[in-house]
Short mmCIF file of C-alpha atoms in Angstrom, two decimals:
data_model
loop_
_atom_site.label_atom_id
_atom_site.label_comp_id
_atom_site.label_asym_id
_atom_site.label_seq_id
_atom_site.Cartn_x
_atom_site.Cartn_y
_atom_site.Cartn_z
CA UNK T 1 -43.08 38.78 25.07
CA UNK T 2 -40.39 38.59 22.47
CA UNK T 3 -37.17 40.71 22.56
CA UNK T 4 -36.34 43.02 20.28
CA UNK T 5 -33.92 41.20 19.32
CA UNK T 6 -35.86 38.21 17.89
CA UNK T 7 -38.41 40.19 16.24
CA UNK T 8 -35.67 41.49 13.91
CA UNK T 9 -34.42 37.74 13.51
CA UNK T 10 -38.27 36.89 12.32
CA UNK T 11 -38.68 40.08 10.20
CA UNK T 12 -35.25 39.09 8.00
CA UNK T 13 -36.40 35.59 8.03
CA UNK T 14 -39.96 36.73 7.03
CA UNK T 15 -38.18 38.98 4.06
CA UNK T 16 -36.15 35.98 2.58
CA UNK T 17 -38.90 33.19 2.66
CA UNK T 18 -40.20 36.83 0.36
CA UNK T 19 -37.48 36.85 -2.08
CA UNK T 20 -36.83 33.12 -2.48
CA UNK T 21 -40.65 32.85 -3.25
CA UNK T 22 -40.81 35.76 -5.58
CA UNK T 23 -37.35 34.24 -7.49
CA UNK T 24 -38.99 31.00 -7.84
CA UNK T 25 -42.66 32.65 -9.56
CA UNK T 26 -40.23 34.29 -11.88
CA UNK T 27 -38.37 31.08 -12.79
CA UNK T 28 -41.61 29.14 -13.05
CA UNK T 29 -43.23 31.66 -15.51
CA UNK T 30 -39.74 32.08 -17.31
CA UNK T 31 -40.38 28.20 -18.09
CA UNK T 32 -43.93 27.95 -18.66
CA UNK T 33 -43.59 31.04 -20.91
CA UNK T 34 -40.45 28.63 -23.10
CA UNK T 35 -42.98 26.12 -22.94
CA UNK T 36 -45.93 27.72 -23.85
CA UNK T 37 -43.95 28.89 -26.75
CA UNK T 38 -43.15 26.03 -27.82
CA UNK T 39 -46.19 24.22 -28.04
CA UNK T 40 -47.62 27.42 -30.05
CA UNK T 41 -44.60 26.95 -32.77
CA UNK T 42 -45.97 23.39 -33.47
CA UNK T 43 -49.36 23.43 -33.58
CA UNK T 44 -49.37 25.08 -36.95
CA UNK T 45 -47.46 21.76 -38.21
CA UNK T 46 -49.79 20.08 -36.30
CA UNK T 47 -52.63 21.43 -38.01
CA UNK T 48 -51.00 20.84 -41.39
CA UNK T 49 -50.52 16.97 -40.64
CA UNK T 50 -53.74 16.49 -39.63
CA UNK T 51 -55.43 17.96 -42.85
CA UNK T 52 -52.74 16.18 -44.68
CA UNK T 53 -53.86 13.06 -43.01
CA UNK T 54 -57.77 13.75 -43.94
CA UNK T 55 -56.10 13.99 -47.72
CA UNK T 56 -54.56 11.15 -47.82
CA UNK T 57 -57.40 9.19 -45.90
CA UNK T 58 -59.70 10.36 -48.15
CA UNK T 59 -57.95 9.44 -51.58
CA UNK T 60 -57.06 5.69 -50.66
CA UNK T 61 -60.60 4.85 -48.80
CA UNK T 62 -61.13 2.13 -51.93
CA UNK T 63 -57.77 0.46 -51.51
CA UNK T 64 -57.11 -2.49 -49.56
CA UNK T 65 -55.06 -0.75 -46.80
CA UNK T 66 -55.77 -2.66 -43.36
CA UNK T 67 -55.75 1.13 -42.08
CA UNK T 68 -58.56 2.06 -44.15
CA UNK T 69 -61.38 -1.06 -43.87
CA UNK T 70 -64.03 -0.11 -40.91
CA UNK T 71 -63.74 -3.38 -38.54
CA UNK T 72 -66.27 -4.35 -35.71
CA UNK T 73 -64.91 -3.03 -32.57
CA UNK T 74 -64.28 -6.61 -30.94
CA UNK T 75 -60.75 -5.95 -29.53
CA UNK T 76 -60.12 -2.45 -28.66
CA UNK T 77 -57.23 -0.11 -27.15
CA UNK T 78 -57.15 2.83 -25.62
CA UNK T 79 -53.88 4.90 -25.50
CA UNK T 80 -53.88 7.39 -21.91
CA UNK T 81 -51.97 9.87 -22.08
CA UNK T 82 -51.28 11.57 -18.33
CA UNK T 83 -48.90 13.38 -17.15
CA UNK T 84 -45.52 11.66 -14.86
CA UNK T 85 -46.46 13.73 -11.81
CA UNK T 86 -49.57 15.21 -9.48
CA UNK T 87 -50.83 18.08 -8.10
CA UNK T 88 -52.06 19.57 -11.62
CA UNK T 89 -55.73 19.52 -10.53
CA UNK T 90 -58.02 17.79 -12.51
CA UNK T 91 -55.58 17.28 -15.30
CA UNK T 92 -55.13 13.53 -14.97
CA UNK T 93 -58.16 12.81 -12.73
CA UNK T 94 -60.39 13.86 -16.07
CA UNK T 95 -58.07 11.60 -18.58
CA UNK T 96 -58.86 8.50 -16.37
CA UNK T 97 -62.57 10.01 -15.61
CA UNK T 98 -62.88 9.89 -19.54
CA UNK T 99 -60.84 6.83 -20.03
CA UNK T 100 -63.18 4.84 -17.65
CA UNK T 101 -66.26 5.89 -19.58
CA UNK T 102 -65.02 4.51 -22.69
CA UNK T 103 -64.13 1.42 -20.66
CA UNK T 104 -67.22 0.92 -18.58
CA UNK T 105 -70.22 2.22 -20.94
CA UNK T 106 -68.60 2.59 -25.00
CA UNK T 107 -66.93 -1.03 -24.89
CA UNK T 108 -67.94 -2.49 -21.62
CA UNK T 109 -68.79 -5.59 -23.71
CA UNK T 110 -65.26 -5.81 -24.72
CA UNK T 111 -64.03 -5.55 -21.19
CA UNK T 112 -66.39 -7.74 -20.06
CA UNK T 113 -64.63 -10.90 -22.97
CA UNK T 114 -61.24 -9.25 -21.68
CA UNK T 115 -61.10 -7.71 -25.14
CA UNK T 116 -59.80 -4.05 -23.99
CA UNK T 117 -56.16 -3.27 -23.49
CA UNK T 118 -54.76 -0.11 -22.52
CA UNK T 119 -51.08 1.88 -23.19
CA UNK T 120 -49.95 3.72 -20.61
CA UNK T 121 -47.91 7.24 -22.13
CA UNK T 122 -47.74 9.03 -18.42
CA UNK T 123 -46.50 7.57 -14.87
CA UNK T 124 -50.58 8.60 -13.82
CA UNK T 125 -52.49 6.77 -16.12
CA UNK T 126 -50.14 3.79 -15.90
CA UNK T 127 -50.43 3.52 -12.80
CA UNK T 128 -54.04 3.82 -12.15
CA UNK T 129 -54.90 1.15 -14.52
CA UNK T 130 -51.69 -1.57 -13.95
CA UNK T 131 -52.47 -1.26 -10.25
CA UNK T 132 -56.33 -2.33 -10.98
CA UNK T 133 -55.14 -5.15 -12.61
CA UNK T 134 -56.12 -3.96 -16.01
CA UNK T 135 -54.74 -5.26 -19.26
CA UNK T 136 -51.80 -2.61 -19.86
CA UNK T 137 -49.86 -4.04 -22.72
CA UNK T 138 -47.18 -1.09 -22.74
CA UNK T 139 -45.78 1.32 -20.55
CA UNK T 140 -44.13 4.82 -22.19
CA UNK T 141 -43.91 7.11 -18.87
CA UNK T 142 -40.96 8.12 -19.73
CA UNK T 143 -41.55 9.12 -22.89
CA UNK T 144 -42.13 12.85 -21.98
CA UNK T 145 -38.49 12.95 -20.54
CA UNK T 146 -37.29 12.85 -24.03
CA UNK T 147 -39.75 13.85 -26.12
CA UNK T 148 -38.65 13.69 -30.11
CA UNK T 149 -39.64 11.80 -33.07
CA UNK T 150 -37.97 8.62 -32.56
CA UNK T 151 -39.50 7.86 -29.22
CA UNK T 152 -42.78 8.84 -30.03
CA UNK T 153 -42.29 6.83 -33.28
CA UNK T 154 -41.70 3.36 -31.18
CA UNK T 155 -45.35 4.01 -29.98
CA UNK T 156 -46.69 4.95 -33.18
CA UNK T 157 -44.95 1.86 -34.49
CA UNK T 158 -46.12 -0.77 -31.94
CA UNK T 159 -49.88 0.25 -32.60
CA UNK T 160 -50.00 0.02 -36.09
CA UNK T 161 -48.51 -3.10 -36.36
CA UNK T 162 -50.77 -4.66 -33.78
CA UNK T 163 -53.44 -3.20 -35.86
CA UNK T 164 -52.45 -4.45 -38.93
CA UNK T 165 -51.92 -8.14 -37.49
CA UNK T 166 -55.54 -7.65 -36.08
CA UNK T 167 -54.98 -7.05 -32.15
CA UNK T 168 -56.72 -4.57 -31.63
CA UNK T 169 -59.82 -3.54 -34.28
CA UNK T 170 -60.23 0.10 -32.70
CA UNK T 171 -58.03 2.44 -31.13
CA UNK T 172 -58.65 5.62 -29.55
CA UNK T 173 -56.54 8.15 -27.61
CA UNK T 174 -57.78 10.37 -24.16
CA UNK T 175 -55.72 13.02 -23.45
CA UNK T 176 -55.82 16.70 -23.10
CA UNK T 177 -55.51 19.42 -25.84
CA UNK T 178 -53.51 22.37 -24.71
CA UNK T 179 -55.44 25.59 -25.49
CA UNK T 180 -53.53 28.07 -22.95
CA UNK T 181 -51.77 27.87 -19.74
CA UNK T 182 -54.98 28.13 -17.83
CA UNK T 183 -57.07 25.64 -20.26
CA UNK T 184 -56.46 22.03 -21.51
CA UNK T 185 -59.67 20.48 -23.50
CA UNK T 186 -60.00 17.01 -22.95
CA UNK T 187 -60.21 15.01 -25.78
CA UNK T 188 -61.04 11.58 -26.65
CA UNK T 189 -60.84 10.21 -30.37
CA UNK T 190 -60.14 7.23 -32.54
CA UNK T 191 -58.05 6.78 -34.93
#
């Protein structure tokens, strides 16, 4: 039987594994509070750039814009966006769940000529498809480290000019919309 003695050892020890834990919940929903904020802020701009998009869309579909002319989907790319780490449930495990039905069943012929290449934004995604010897023509995992216009611009960049000089004749993104802390919708489109 333990001593006295060690029972009082176990009870502090017990009470300081306590307030270590509780300090870290309160710095972990001190962040996810900043960053829940700041996703808020944006999506109104967000919003506004889409419909802005629509507008613009809309008033040049008779020009000759390469953007604009409806091709036939012979070489495609999909973009994954994942996130750089695990252990966030069935956040990634759906992107690649998703991605792999576009692959396998929406342009399975395309894979099948070796006509599908994939971009990689997120360590997860990259991973999963460069390590099953998939065509992954870029890599951004580290994008999300430093997250601001110019980086996400060298992406933006590198797709539309491969679309322009007629890599790729579709594109569409998988990723997941954030809706609130506890939900993400997962959402695949083209664009």
């Amino acid at each position: 039987m333990a001593n006295l003695k060690e029972v009082r050892n176990r009870i502090t020890s017990v009470s300081s594994t306590q307030q270590i834990t509780k300090a870290m919940k309160m710095v972990s929903a001190a962040k996810l509070k900043h960053t829940t904020n700041a996703i808020l802020q944006l999506r109104p701009y967000a919003n506004k750039l889409r419909d802005i998009l629509a507008d613009v869309s809309a008033s040049v579909e008779g020009s000759n814009s390469p953007f604009t002319v409806d091709r036939e989907p012979n070489k495609v790319l999909i973009v994954v966006v994942s996130s750089n780490r695990g252990l966030a449930g069935a956040f990634n495990a759906n992107v690649i769940k998703t991605t792999n039905n576009l692959i396998f069943i929406k342009y399975a012929e395309q894979h099948a000529k070796g006509n599908l290449s994939i971009i990689g934004i997120g360590k997860k995604g990259y991973d999963f498809y460069s390590k099953r010897n998939f065509n992954v023509v870029a890599n951004h995992s580290d994008l999300f480290s430093d997250l601001n216009f110019g980086s996400v611009s060298v992406v933006t960049e590198f797709i539309m000019e491969q679309f322009k000089e007629g890599n790729f004749d579709r594109v569409e993104v998988v990723y997941n919309q954030f809706k609130n802390a506890a939900v993400q919708e997962l959402t695949a489109e083209q664009i």
